[in-house]
Amino acid sequence: MLDDFKKFALRGNVVDLAIGVIIGAAFGAIVSSLVADIIMPIVGAVTGGVDFSNYFLPLSAKVTATTLAEAKKQGAVLAWGNFITLVINFIIIAWVLFMIIRGMGKLIRKEEAKPAPPTKQEELLTEIRDLLKARPPIS
């Protein structure tokens, strides 16, 4: 059973998938930082200092806090500002993945478009054709 597991775990597809998940998690953290630390502050500055991370709608009369963290402690809230931030994260990740897949598609099409090298038979036939063309016409 251990040998079967080792064969399964060390197959190329499983290792590739694991690497993809690890890189994806790291990329997700980078995008989250980009949105939280760069994009949203710029959006906030353009909109007059708005901080989307603290925008929420209280769903209970008990909620009187002005920050999302405190409001969540007091009761149910609809954190729509946080949702906007996550939507922006998703759009950035989806766009980058689209660009990567698009680039890979172009590379694959270029590889497919390259003509295959001629076979030995085609080379010989080309030589024969060229020799026949070079001969003077028979009168």
XYZ file of N, CA, C and O in Angstrom:
556
model
N 0.820 -1.180 0.000
C 0.000 0.000 0.000
C 0.876 1.260 0.000
O 0.547 2.244 -0.668
N 1.987 1.222 0.722
C 2.894 2.365 0.768
C 3.506 2.626 -0.607
O 3.643 3.775 -1.027
N 3.856 1.545 -1.315
C 4.406 1.705 -2.667
C 3.377 2.327 -3.612
O 3.716 3.190 -4.432
N 2.118 1.883 -3.506
C 1.067 2.453 -4.356
C 0.882 3.940 -4.069
O 0.725 4.743 -4.984
N 0.922 4.309 -2.783
C 0.778 5.717 -2.429
C 1.946 6.522 -2.970
O 1.772 7.628 -3.484
N 3.162 5.973 -2.878
C 4.345 6.682 -3.372
C 4.235 6.885 -4.884
O 4.542 7.958 -5.388
N 3.792 5.870 -5.612
C 3.618 6.003 -7.061
C 2.595 7.083 -7.378
O 2.779 7.889 -8.291
N 1.506 7.109 -6.612
C 0.467 8.114 -6.837
C 0.979 9.519 -6.522
O 0.807 10.450 -7.297
N 1.629 9.669 -5.383
C 2.055 10.991 -4.918
C 3.174 11.570 -5.764
O 3.308 12.785 -5.870
N 3.988 10.720 -6.367
C 5.127 11.211 -7.127
C 4.881 11.265 -8.626
O 5.798 11.553 -9.387
N 3.640 10.982 -9.041
C 3.324 11.143 -10.458
C 3.416 12.610 -10.815
O 3.179 13.492 -10.004
N 3.745 12.886 -12.044
C 3.944 14.258 -12.492
C 2.748 15.162 -12.254
O 2.894 16.294 -11.808
N 1.545 14.689 -12.532
C 0.367 15.540 -12.399
C 0.123 15.958 -10.957
O -0.263 17.094 -10.695
N 0.336 15.059 -10.016
C 0.100 15.375 -8.614
C 1.119 16.398 -8.130
O 0.774 17.362 -7.445
N 2.364 16.221 -8.505
C 3.415 17.167 -8.110
C 3.155 18.529 -8.757
O 3.259 19.570 -8.100
N 2.779 18.543 -10.030
C 2.455 19.800 -10.710
C 1.288 20.508 -10.030
O 1.314 21.725 -9.851
N 0.285 19.751 -9.644
C -0.869 20.332 -8.966
C -0.455 20.933 -7.627
O -0.873 22.049 -7.280
N 0.364 20.230 -6.877
C 0.826 20.734 -5.579
C 1.610 22.037 -5.749
O 1.417 22.998 -4.997
N 2.476 22.064 -6.732
C 3.255 23.284 -6.997
C 2.315 24.424 -7.396
O 2.463 25.558 -6.934
N 1.322 24.130 -8.220
C 0.353 25.143 -8.624
C -0.427 25.704 -7.441
O -0.667 26.903 -7.360
N -0.809 24.838 -6.516
C -1.553 25.293 -5.336
C -0.683 26.199 -4.480
O -1.125 27.257 -4.003
N 0.571 25.826 -4.282
C 1.484 26.628 -3.458
C 1.731 27.985 -4.108
O 1.653 29.030 -3.451
N 2.010 27.984 -5.406
C 2.232 29.251 -6.114
C 0.949 30.084 -6.110
O 0.987 31.304 -5.934
N -0.190 29.442 -6.282
C -1.462 30.152 -6.257
C -1.730 30.814 -4.915
O -2.222 31.939 -4.856
N -1.400 30.119 -3.827
C -1.593 30.715 -2.499
C -0.689 31.929 -2.316
O -1.119 32.965 -1.794
N 0.553 31.808 -2.755
C 1.474 32.946 -2.645
C 1.000 34.101 -3.522
O 1.040 35.266 -3.110
N 0.530 33.802 -4.719
C 0.032 34.827 -5.622
C -1.209 35.499 -5.040
O -1.374 36.713 -5.132
N -2.072 34.712 -4.407
C -3.260 35.274 -3.770
C -2.899 36.255 -2.670
O -3.539 37.301 -2.521
N -1.857 35.936 -1.898
C -1.410 36.847 -0.839
C -0.870 38.144 -1.437
O -1.120 39.238 -0.906
N -0.147 38.025 -2.540
C 0.387 39.230 -3.201
C -0.755 40.100 -3.713
O -0.748 41.320 -3.535
N -1.756 39.484 -4.339
C -2.887 40.249 -4.857
C -3.676 40.880 -3.715
O -4.099 42.031 -3.811
N -3.857 40.146 -2.626
C -4.566 40.712 -1.474
C -3.848 41.947 -0.953
O -4.471 42.955 -0.629
N -2.534 41.868 -0.862
C -1.756 43.019 -0.414
C -1.866 44.166 -1.409
O -1.998 45.329 -1.015
N -1.803 43.850 -2.696
C -1.928 44.879 -3.731
C -3.247 45.625 -3.586
O -3.294 46.855 -3.605
N -4.324 44.872 -3.399
C -5.638 45.499 -3.285
C -5.764 46.275 -1.975
O -6.164 47.438 -1.963
N -5.394 45.630 -0.852
C -5.577 46.259 0.459
C -4.625 47.425 0.692
O -5.013 48.427 1.295
N -3.385 47.297 0.233
C -2.360 48.291 0.565
C -2.116 49.341 -0.513
O -1.536 50.385 -0.229
N -2.530 49.064 -1.742
C -2.246 50.013 -2.824
C -3.533 50.501 -3.505
O -3.795 51.699 -3.560
N -4.338 49.570 -4.025
C -5.508 49.968 -4.818
C -6.588 50.631 -3.955
O -7.062 51.723 -4.277
N -6.985 49.989 -2.853
C -8.071 50.534 -2.040
C -7.703 51.877 -1.402
O -8.562 52.772 -1.349
N -6.470 52.104 -0.926
C -6.145 53.445 -0.438
C -6.229 54.512 -1.536
O -6.671 55.639 -1.276
N -5.840 54.152 -2.767
C -5.965 55.107 -3.875
C -7.438 55.383 -4.158
O -7.845 56.539 -4.330
N -8.256 54.331 -4.182
C -9.699 54.516 -4.378
C -10.266 55.368 -3.250
O -11.076 56.271 -3.474
N -9.812 55.108 -2.019
C -10.262 55.901 -0.884
C -9.871 57.363 -1.017
O -10.658 58.263 -0.715
N -8.650 57.623 -1.481
C -8.194 59.003 -1.644
C -8.993 59.716 -2.734
O -9.352 60.881 -2.592
N -9.288 59.004 -3.823
C -10.051 59.592 -4.923
C -11.484 59.885 -4.481
O -12.079 60.882 -4.893
N -12.025 59.031 -3.637
C -13.416 59.207 -3.187
C -13.512 60.023 -1.903
O -14.541 60.014 -1.246
N -12.438 60.697 -1.516
C -12.496 61.580 -0.356
C -12.162 60.902 0.956
O -12.750 61.227 1.982
N -11.236 59.963 0.942
C -10.799 59.320 2.183
C -11.672 58.161 2.628
O -11.649 57.771 3.788
N -12.445 57.598 1.733
C -13.320 56.481 2.070
C -12.492 55.223 2.304
O -11.622 54.881 1.511
N -12.767 54.531 3.417
C -12.097 53.263 3.727
C -13.127 52.149 3.561
O -13.980 51.950 4.416
N -13.059 51.443 2.448
C -14.059 50.421 2.149
C -14.060 49.267 3.137
O -15.070 48.608 3.310
N -12.934 49.011 3.771
C -12.861 47.859 4.669
C -13.780 48.022 5.874
O -14.159 47.036 6.496
N -14.161 49.230 6.226
C -15.038 49.446 7.377
C -16.471 49.796 6.986
O -17.236 50.251 7.818
N -16.835 49.581 5.733
C -18.209 49.839 5.333
C -19.046 48.599 5.619
O -18.736 47.504 5.151
N -20.075 48.792 6.383
C -20.948 47.677 6.732
C -22.342 48.208 7.000
O -22.544 49.406 7.215
N -23.290 47.294 6.981
C -24.672 47.612 7.287
C -25.067 46.766 8.490
O -25.047 45.540 8.416
N -25.373 47.400 9.630
C -25.760 46.608 10.803
C -27.102 45.911 10.557
O -28.035 46.504 10.021
N -27.179 44.646 10.945
C -28.410 43.867 10.769
C -29.140 43.693 12.100
O -30.112 42.957 12.174
N -28.632 44.366 13.112
C -29.234 44.279 14.447
C -29.184 45.658 15.088
O -28.246 46.427 14.868
N -30.144 45.957 15.908
C -30.167 47.247 16.601
C -29.068 47.329 17.655
O -28.695 48.418 18.089
N -28.519 46.189 18.059
C -27.453 46.153 19.071
C -26.134 46.698 18.534
O -25.279 47.103 19.297
N -25.970 46.693 17.231
C -24.718 47.107 16.613
C -24.656 48.632 16.563
O -25.433 49.275 15.857
N -23.716 49.199 17.327
C -23.540 50.650 17.363
C -22.112 51.054 17.040
O -21.808 52.246 17.005
N -21.236 50.106 16.809
C -19.819 50.379 16.580
C -19.613 51.070 15.238
O -20.458 51.002 14.340
N -18.458 51.725 15.101
C -18.143 52.420 13.853
C -17.108 51.663 13.018
O -16.878 52.028 11.871
N -16.481 50.636 13.579
C -15.531 49.825 12.811
C -16.120 48.440 12.621
O -16.897 47.952 13.461
N -15.740 47.806 11.564
C -16.282 46.491 11.230
C -15.921 45.451 12.285
O -16.767 44.654 12.691
N -14.696 45.471 12.769
C -14.264 44.484 13.761
C -15.098 44.583 15.034
O -15.545 43.559 15.579
N -15.315 45.790 15.484
C -16.126 45.983 16.700
C -17.589 45.647 16.438
O -18.267 45.095 17.293
N -18.081 46.001 15.264
C -19.481 45.725 14.916
C -19.744 44.229 14.876
O -20.796 43.770 15.323
N -18.797 43.450 14.364
C -18.966 41.993 14.307
C -19.054 41.405 15.706
O -19.749 40.415 15.924
N -18.360 42.009 16.653
C -18.425 41.539 18.042
C -19.797 41.819 18.650
O -20.255 41.085 19.513
N -20.453 42.883 18.202
C -21.747 43.279 18.778
C -22.934 42.544 18.165
O -23.976 42.425 18.801
N -22.792 42.073 16.943
C -23.915 41.382 16.319
C -23.700 41.189 14.834
O -22.613 41.397 14.303
N -24.796 40.837 14.173
C -24.726 40.535 12.744
C -24.587 41.816 11.922
O -25.271 42.804 12.169
N -23.659 41.757 10.948
C -23.451 42.895 10.047
C -23.307 42.390 8.620
O -22.894 41.257 8.391
N -23.654 43.239 7.680
C -23.451 42.957 6.267
C -22.224 43.762 5.841
O -22.294 44.971 5.667
N -21.078 43.101 5.707
C -19.799 43.767 5.444
C -19.613 43.969 3.949
O -18.782 43.340 3.313
N -20.360 44.898 3.379
C -20.328 45.097 1.935
C -19.034 45.742 1.464
O -18.608 45.513 0.333
N -18.358 46.511 2.276
C -17.066 47.093 1.896
C -16.000 46.019 1.726
O -15.200 46.053 0.788
N -16.016 45.055 2.643
C -15.080 43.933 2.542
C -15.378 43.110 1.293
O -14.462 42.637 0.608
N -16.669 42.968 0.976
C -17.057 42.241 -0.223
C -16.516 42.917 -1.480
O -16.013 42.250 -2.387
N -16.604 44.237 -1.543
C -16.071 44.975 -2.698
C -14.574 44.713 -2.841
O -14.073 44.491 -3.945
N -13.858 44.718 -1.723
C -12.423 44.457 -1.747
C -12.138 43.052 -2.287
O -11.241 42.867 -3.114
N -12.908 42.066 -1.856
C -12.704 40.694 -2.334
C -13.071 40.545 -3.810
O -12.429 39.783 -4.539
N -14.066 41.275 -4.272
C -14.415 41.245 -5.697
C -13.265 41.809 -6.525
O -12.908 41.256 -7.575
N -12.647 42.889 -6.045
C -11.499 43.457 -6.755
C -10.349 42.447 -6.772
O -9.693 42.260 -7.803
N -10.106 41.761 -5.636
C -9.092 40.691 -5.600
C -9.371 39.651 -6.680
O -8.477 39.247 -7.428
N -10.620 39.211 -6.743
C -10.989 38.177 -7.713
C -10.764 38.652 -9.141
O -10.230 37.911 -9.968
N -11.172 39.876 -9.443
C -11.022 40.395 -10.800
C -9.554 40.452 -11.191
O -9.176 40.076 -12.312
N -8.688 40.882 -10.274
C -7.253 40.946 -10.581
C -6.698 39.556 -10.822
O -5.987 39.309 -11.801
N -7.018 38.608 -9.948
C -6.514 37.233 -10.116
C -7.040 36.631 -11.411
O -6.286 36.006 -12.174
N -8.326 36.814 -11.693
C -8.904 36.264 -12.929
C -8.244 36.879 -14.155
O -7.943 36.166 -15.124
N -7.974 38.180 -14.126
C -7.333 38.842 -15.264
C -5.921 38.312 -15.478
O -5.529 38.016 -16.612
N -5.153 38.170 -14.402
C -3.787 37.664 -14.531
C -3.796 36.225 -15.053
O -3.018 35.880 -15.951
N -4.681 35.391 -14.525
C -4.760 34.010 -15.020
C -5.187 33.977 -16.483
O -4.667 33.181 -17.272
N -6.112 34.845 -16.873
C -6.512 34.929 -18.276
C -5.316 35.280 -19.150
O -5.106 34.681 -20.210
N -4.524 36.263 -18.716
C -3.355 36.670 -19.503
C -2.333 35.534 -19.599
O -1.726 35.329 -20.657
N -2.135 34.790 -18.519
C -1.197 33.660 -18.536
C -1.695 32.588 -19.503
O -0.939 32.089 -20.341
N -2.966 32.233 -19.406
C -3.521 31.191 -20.278
C -3.506 31.658 -21.731
O -3.203 30.881 -22.644
N -3.808 32.930 -21.949
C -3.763 33.480 -23.304
C -2.347 33.403 -23.878
O -2.153 33.022 -25.036
N -1.355 33.764 -23.061
C 0.043 33.680 -23.502
C 0.449 32.254 -23.805
O 1.150 31.994 -24.791
N 0.029 31.315 -22.955
C 0.351 29.908 -23.202
C -0.303 29.431 -24.490
O 0.287 28.666 -25.251
N -1.532 29.879 -24.736
C -2.223 29.507 -25.973
C -1.476 29.993 -27.196
O -1.362 29.285 -28.195
N -0.943 31.216 -27.133
C -0.168 31.745 -28.256
C 1.101 30.931 -28.468
O 1.480 30.660 -29.607
N 1.762 30.554 -27.374
C 2.973 29.734 -27.499
C 2.662 28.381 -28.127
O 3.398 27.900 -28.984
N 1.572 27.786 -27.705
C 1.187 26.481 -28.250
C 0.859 26.603 -29.737
O 1.262 25.764 -30.539
N 0.133 27.677 -30.110
C -0.198 27.863 -31.529
C 1.062 28.084 -32.355
O 1.165 27.616 -33.481
N 2.067 28.790 -31.795
C 3.321 28.991 -32.522
C 4.035 27.664 -32.728
O 4.606 27.413 -33.783
N 4.015 26.818 -31.696
C 4.652 25.505 -31.813
C 3.955 24.666 -32.875
O 4.601 23.977 -33.648
N 2.617 24.731 -32.912
C 1.868 23.958 -33.894
C 2.089 24.498 -35.303
O 2.043 23.754 -36.262
N 2.312 25.790 -35.424
C 2.457 26.417 -36.739
C 3.807 26.117 -37.379
O 3.951 26.227 -38.588
N 4.809 25.758 -36.592
C 6.122 25.457 -37.149
C 6.017 24.212 -38.034
O 5.490 23.188 -37.614
N 6.524 24.305 -39.266
C 6.461 23.117 -40.121
C 7.423 22.043 -39.606
O 8.501 22.345 -39.099
N 6.989 20.817 -39.769
C 7.836 19.700 -39.358
C 9.008 19.588 -40.325
O 8.881 19.901 -41.511
N 10.166 19.185 -39.832
C 11.303 19.027 -40.753
C 10.982 17.944 -41.783
O 10.266 16.989 -41.484
N 11.485 18.104 -42.999
C 11.164 17.122 -44.039
C 11.747 15.750 -43.703
O 12.816 15.633 -43.114
N 11.016 14.745 -44.111
C 11.492 13.379 -43.900
C 12.583 13.073 -44.922
O 12.803 13.823 -45.881
N 13.262 11.981 -44.720
C 14.328 11.564 -45.643
C 13.753 11.377 -47.051
O 14.380 11.761 -48.037
N 12.571 10.816 -47.132
C 11.934 10.590 -48.433
C 11.644 11.921 -49.125
O 11.887 12.070 -50.326
N 11.143 12.909 -48.378
C 10.856 14.216 -48.958
C 12.142 14.903 -49.431
O 12.158 15.567 -50.476
N 13.216 14.747 -48.671
C 14.493 15.332 -49.081
C 14.971 14.722 -50.398
O 15.436 15.432 -51.295
N 14.864 13.391 -50.513
C 15.269 12.719 -51.749
C 14.401 13.146 -52.931
O 14.909 13.392 -54.036
N 13.101 13.243 -52.713
C 12.213 13.676 -53.785
C 12.526 15.113 -54.206
O 12.463 15.448 -55.400
N 12.880 15.967 -53.260
C 13.244 17.349 -53.578
C 14.513 17.374 -54.415
O 14.617 18.126 -55.393
N 15.483 16.553 -54.047
C 16.731 16.473 -54.825
C 16.454 16.021 -56.248
O 16.976 16.579 -57.214
N 15.611 14.986 -56.393
C 15.283 14.468 -57.726
C 14.590 15.556 -58.546
O 14.909 15.783 -59.713
N 13.632 16.267 -57.943
C 12.934 17.350 -58.638
C 13.920 18.421 -59.102
O 13.875 18.870 -60.247
N 14.834 18.820 -58.203
C 15.800 19.860 -58.551
C 16.732 19.398 -59.673
O 17.083 20.184 -60.563
N 17.139 18.121 -59.661
C 17.992 17.602 -60.724
C 17.253 17.575 -62.063
O 17.821 17.882 -63.114
N 15.983 17.198 -62.010
C 15.200 17.171 -63.243
C 14.995 18.573 -63.802
O 15.011 18.775 -65.025
N 14.828 19.546 -62.933
C 14.672 20.938 -63.394
C 15.973 21.470 -64.005
O 15.939 22.247 -64.949
N 17.095 21.031 -63.474
C 18.402 21.532 -63.938
C 18.807 20.917 -65.264
O 19.675 21.450 -65.962
N 18.254 19.795 -65.655
C 18.595 19.141 -66.928
C 18.083 19.946 -68.096
O 16.981 20.521 -68.039
N 18.866 19.976 -69.159
C 18.357 20.656 -70.364
C 17.189 19.871 -70.950
O 17.125 18.655 -70.823
N 16.253 20.567 -71.562
C 15.092 19.890 -72.128
C 15.509 18.956 -73.268
O 16.422 19.245 -74.023
N 14.815 17.859 -73.401
C 15.098 16.877 -74.470
C 14.314 17.330 -75.707
O 13.113 17.545 -75.656
N 15.058 17.412 -76.860
C 14.381 17.855 -78.083
C 14.068 16.716 -78.986
O 14.627 15.753 -79.154
